[in-house]
Coordinates of N, CA and C in Angstrom, one line a residue:
X1 N 4.9 -15.1 7.6 CA 5.0 -16.4 7.0 C 4.4 -16.5 5.7
X2 N 4.3 -15.4 4.9 CA 3.7 -15.4 3.6 C 4.7 -16.0 2.6
X3 N 4.1 -16.7 1.7 CA 4.8 -17.3 0.5 C 4.5 -16.4 -0.6
X4 N 5.4 -15.5 -1.0 CA 5.2 -14.5 -2.0 C 5.8 -14.8 -3.4
X5 N 6.3 -16.1 -3.5 CA 6.9 -16.5 -4.8 C 5.8 -16.4 -5.9
X6 N 6.2 -15.8 -7.0 CA 5.3 -15.7 -8.1 C 4.4 -14.5 -8.1
X7 N 4.5 -13.7 -7.0 CA 3.6 -12.5 -6.9 C 4.1 -11.4 -7.8
X8 N 3.2 -10.6 -8.3 CA 3.5 -9.5 -9.1 C 3.5 -8.2 -8.2
X9 N 4.7 -7.7 -8.0 CA 4.8 -6.5 -7.0 C 4.7 -5.2 -7.7
X10 N 4.6 -5.2 -9.0 CA 4.5 -3.9 -9.7 C 3.3 -3.1 -9.2
X11 N 3.5 -1.9 -8.8 CA 2.5 -1.0 -8.3 C 2.0 -1.3 -6.9
X12 N 2.7 -2.2 -6.2 CA 2.3 -2.6 -4.8 C 2.9 -1.6 -3.9
X13 N 2.3 -1.4 -2.8 CA 2.9 -0.7 -1.6 C 3.3 -1.7 -0.6
X14 N 4.5 -1.6 -0.1 CA 4.9 -2.6 0.9 C 4.3 -2.4 2.2
X15 N 4.4 -3.5 3.0 CA 3.9 -3.4 4.4 C 5.0 -3.2 5.4
X16 N 6.2 -3.1 4.9 CA 7.4 -2.8 5.8 C 7.9 -4.1 6.4
X17 N 7.3 -5.2 6.1 CA 7.8 -6.5 6.7 C 8.2 -7.4 5.6
X18 N 7.3 -8.0 4.9 CA 7.6 -8.8 3.7 C 8.0 -8.0 2.5
X19 N 7.2 -6.9 2.3 CA 7.4 -6.0 1.2 C 7.8 -4.7 1.7
X20 N 8.8 -4.1 1.1 CA 9.3 -2.8 1.4 C 9.2 -1.9 0.2
X21 N 8.8 -0.7 0.4 CA 8.7 0.2 -0.8 C 9.4 1.5 -0.5
X22 N 10.0 2.0 -1.6 CA 10.7 3.3 -1.6 C 10.1 4.1 -2.8
X23 N 9.7 5.3 -2.5 CA 9.2 6.2 -3.6 C 10.4 7.2 -3.9
X24 N 10.8 7.1 -5.2 CA 11.9 8.0 -5.6 C 11.5 8.7 -6.9
X25 N 11.4 10.0 -6.8 CA 11.1 10.8 -8.0 C 9.8 10.2 -8.7
X26 N 9.9 9.8 -9.9 CA 8.7 9.3 -10.7 C 8.4 7.8 -10.5
X27 N 9.3 7.1 -9.8 CA 9.1 5.6 -9.7 C 9.0 5.2 -8.2
X28 N 8.2 4.1 -8.0 CA 8.3 3.5 -6.7 C 8.9 2.1 -6.9
X29 N 9.7 1.8 -5.9 CA 10.4 0.5 -5.9 C 9.9 -0.3 -4.8
X30 N 9.5 -1.5 -5.1 CA 9.0 -2.5 -4.1 C 9.9 -3.7 -4.1
X31 N 10.4 -4.2 -2.9 CA 11.3 -5.3 -2.9 C 10.9 -6.3 -1.8
X32 N 11.1 -7.5 -2.1 CA 10.9 -8.7 -1.2 C 12.2 -9.4 -1.0
X33 N 12.7 -9.3 0.2 CA 14.0 -9.9 0.5 C 14.0 -11.4 0.7
X34 N 12.8 -11.9 1.0 CA 12.7 -13.3 1.1 C 12.9 -14.0 -0.2
X35 N 12.3 -13.5 -1.3 CA 12.4 -14.1 -2.6 C 13.3 -13.3 -3.5
X36 N 13.9 -12.2 -2.9 CA 15.0 -11.4 -3.6 C 14.5 -10.9 -5.0
X37 N 13.3 -10.3 -4.9 CA 12.6 -9.7 -6.1 C 12.4 -8.3 -5.9
X38 N 12.6 -7.5 -7.0 CA 12.4 -6.0 -6.9 C 11.6 -5.6 -8.1
X39 N 10.6 -4.7 -7.9 CA 9.9 -4.1 -9.0 C 10.2 -2.6 -8.9
X40 N 10.5 -2.1 -10.1 CA 10.7 -0.6 -10.3 C 9.7 -0.2 -11.3
X41 N 8.8 0.6 -11.0 CA 7.7 0.9 -11.9 C 7.0 -0.3 -12.4
X42 N 7.0 -0.5 -13.7 CA 6.3 -1.7 -14.2 C 7.2 -2.9 -14.5
X43 N 8.5 -2.8 -14.1 CA 9.4 -3.8 -14.4 C 9.8 -4.6 -13.1
X44 N 9.7 -5.9 -13.2 CA 10.0 -6.7 -12.0 C 11.0 -7.8 -12.4
X45 N 12.1 -7.9 -11.6 CA 13.1 -8.8 -11.8 C 13.7 -9.2 -10.5
X46 N 14.5 -10.3 -10.5 CA 15.3 -10.6 -9.3 C 16.3 -9.5 -9.0
X47 N 16.5 -9.3 -7.7 CA 17.4 -8.2 -7.3 C 18.8 -8.3 -8.0
X48 N 19.3 -9.5 -8.0 CA 20.6 -9.7 -8.7 C 20.6 -9.4 -10.2
X49 N 19.5 -9.6 -10.8 CA 19.3 -9.3 -12.2 C 19.4 -7.7 -12.3
X50 N 18.7 -7.0 -11.5 CA 18.8 -5.6 -11.5 C 20.2 -5.1 -11.3
X51 N 20.9 -5.8 -10.4 CA 22.3 -5.4 -10.1 C 23.2 -5.6 -11.3
X52 N 22.9 -6.6 -12.1 CA 23.8 -6.9 -13.2 C 23.4 -6.4 -14.6
X53 N 22.3 -5.7 -14.7 CA 21.8 -5.2 -16.0 C 22.9 -4.3 -16.5
X54 N 23.1 -4.4 -17.8 CA 24.0 -3.4 -18.5 C 23.3 -2.1 -18.7
X55 N 24.1 -1.1 -19.0 CA 23.5 0.2 -19.3 C 22.5 0.1 -20.5
X56 N 22.9 -0.7 -21.5 CA 22.1 -0.8 -22.6 C 20.7 -1.5 -22.3
X57 N 20.7 -2.5 -21.4 CA 19.5 -3.1 -21.0 C 18.6 -2.2 -20.3
X58 N 19.2 -1.4 -19.4 CA 18.4 -0.4 -18.7 C 17.8 0.7 -19.6
X59 N 18.7 1.1 -20.5 CA 18.3 2.2 -21.5 C 17.1 1.7 -22.3
X60 N 17.1 0.4 -22.7 CA 16.0 -0.1 -23.5 C 14.7 -0.3 -22.8
X61 N 14.7 -0.2 -21.4 CA 13.5 -0.4 -20.7 C 12.5 0.8 -20.8
X62 N 13.0 2.0 -20.9 CA 12.1 3.1 -21.0 C 13.0 4.4 -21.3
X63 N 12.4 5.3 -22.0 CA 13.1 6.6 -22.2 C 13.4 7.3 -20.9
X64 N 14.7 7.6 -20.8 CA 15.2 8.3 -19.6 C 15.5 7.4 -18.4
X65 N 15.3 6.1 -18.6 CA 15.6 5.1 -17.6 C 17.1 5.0 -17.2
X66 N 17.9 5.1 -18.1 CA 19.4 5.0 -17.8 C 19.8 6.1 -17.0
X67 N 19.4 7.3 -17.3 CA 19.8 8.5 -16.5 C 19.3 8.4 -15.1
X68 N 18.1 8.0 -14.9 CA 17.5 7.8 -13.6 C 18.2 6.7 -12.8
X69 N 18.5 5.6 -13.5 CA 19.2 4.5 -12.9 C 20.5 4.8 -12.4
X70 N 21.3 5.5 -13.2 CA 22.7 5.9 -12.8 C 22.6 6.8 -11.6
X71 N 21.6 7.7 -11.5 CA 21.5 8.6 -10.4 C 21.1 7.8 -9.1
X72 N 20.2 6.9 -9.2 CA 19.6 6.3 -8.0 C 20.0 4.9 -7.7
X73 N 20.7 4.2 -8.6 CA 21.1 2.8 -8.4 C 21.8 2.5 -7.0
X74 N 22.8 3.2 -6.7 CA 23.6 3.0 -5.5 C 22.7 3.2 -4.3
X75 N 21.9 4.2 -4.3 CA 21.0 4.5 -3.2 C 20.0 3.4 -3.0
X76 N 19.4 2.9 -4.1 CA 18.5 1.8 -4.0 C 19.1 0.6 -3.3
X77 N 20.3 0.2 -3.8 CA 20.9 -1.0 -3.2 C 21.4 -0.8 -1.8
X78 N 21.8 0.4 -1.5 CA 22.1 0.7 -0.1 C 20.8 0.6 0.8
X79 N 19.7 1.1 0.3 CA 18.5 1.0 1.1 C 18.1 -0.4 1.3
X80 N 18.3 -1.3 0.3 CA 17.9 -2.7 0.4 C 18.8 -3.3 1.5
X81 N 20.1 -3.1 1.4 CA 21.1 -3.6 2.4 C 20.7 -3.2 3.8
X82 N 20.4 -1.9 4.0 CA 20.1 -1.4 5.3 C 18.7 -1.9 5.8
X83 N 17.9 -2.4 5.0 CA 16.6 -2.8 5.4 C 16.5 -4.2 5.9
X84 N 17.6 -4.9 5.8 CA 17.7 -6.3 6.3 C 17.6 -6.2 7.8
X85 N 16.6 -7.0 8.4 CA 16.5 -7.0 9.9 C 17.4 -8.0 10.5

C-alpha cells in the first residue's frame, strides 16, 4: 500500500513487490509498476518516456549508452511485462 509517487529510485534495490530491480552489465534498473517509473543508473523517467526516447536522446545521456540500450532495451521491456502479477 505504499505511495511511491515522487520517490527517487536511482540506486535503489527493489523489494520485489512495489519496486523491482534487474542488474544488467554495468547498470541496475529499478522500476515501479504502480507509478510506471523506471530508473536506469542515475536516470529516472516514466516507463513510456524510456520506451519513446530517440536514439539521439539516449546517446546524449552517457557515453556508450546507445550501444547498451540497443542491446538490452527489448529484454528490459520484456522483463517489465513479465513481472506484472
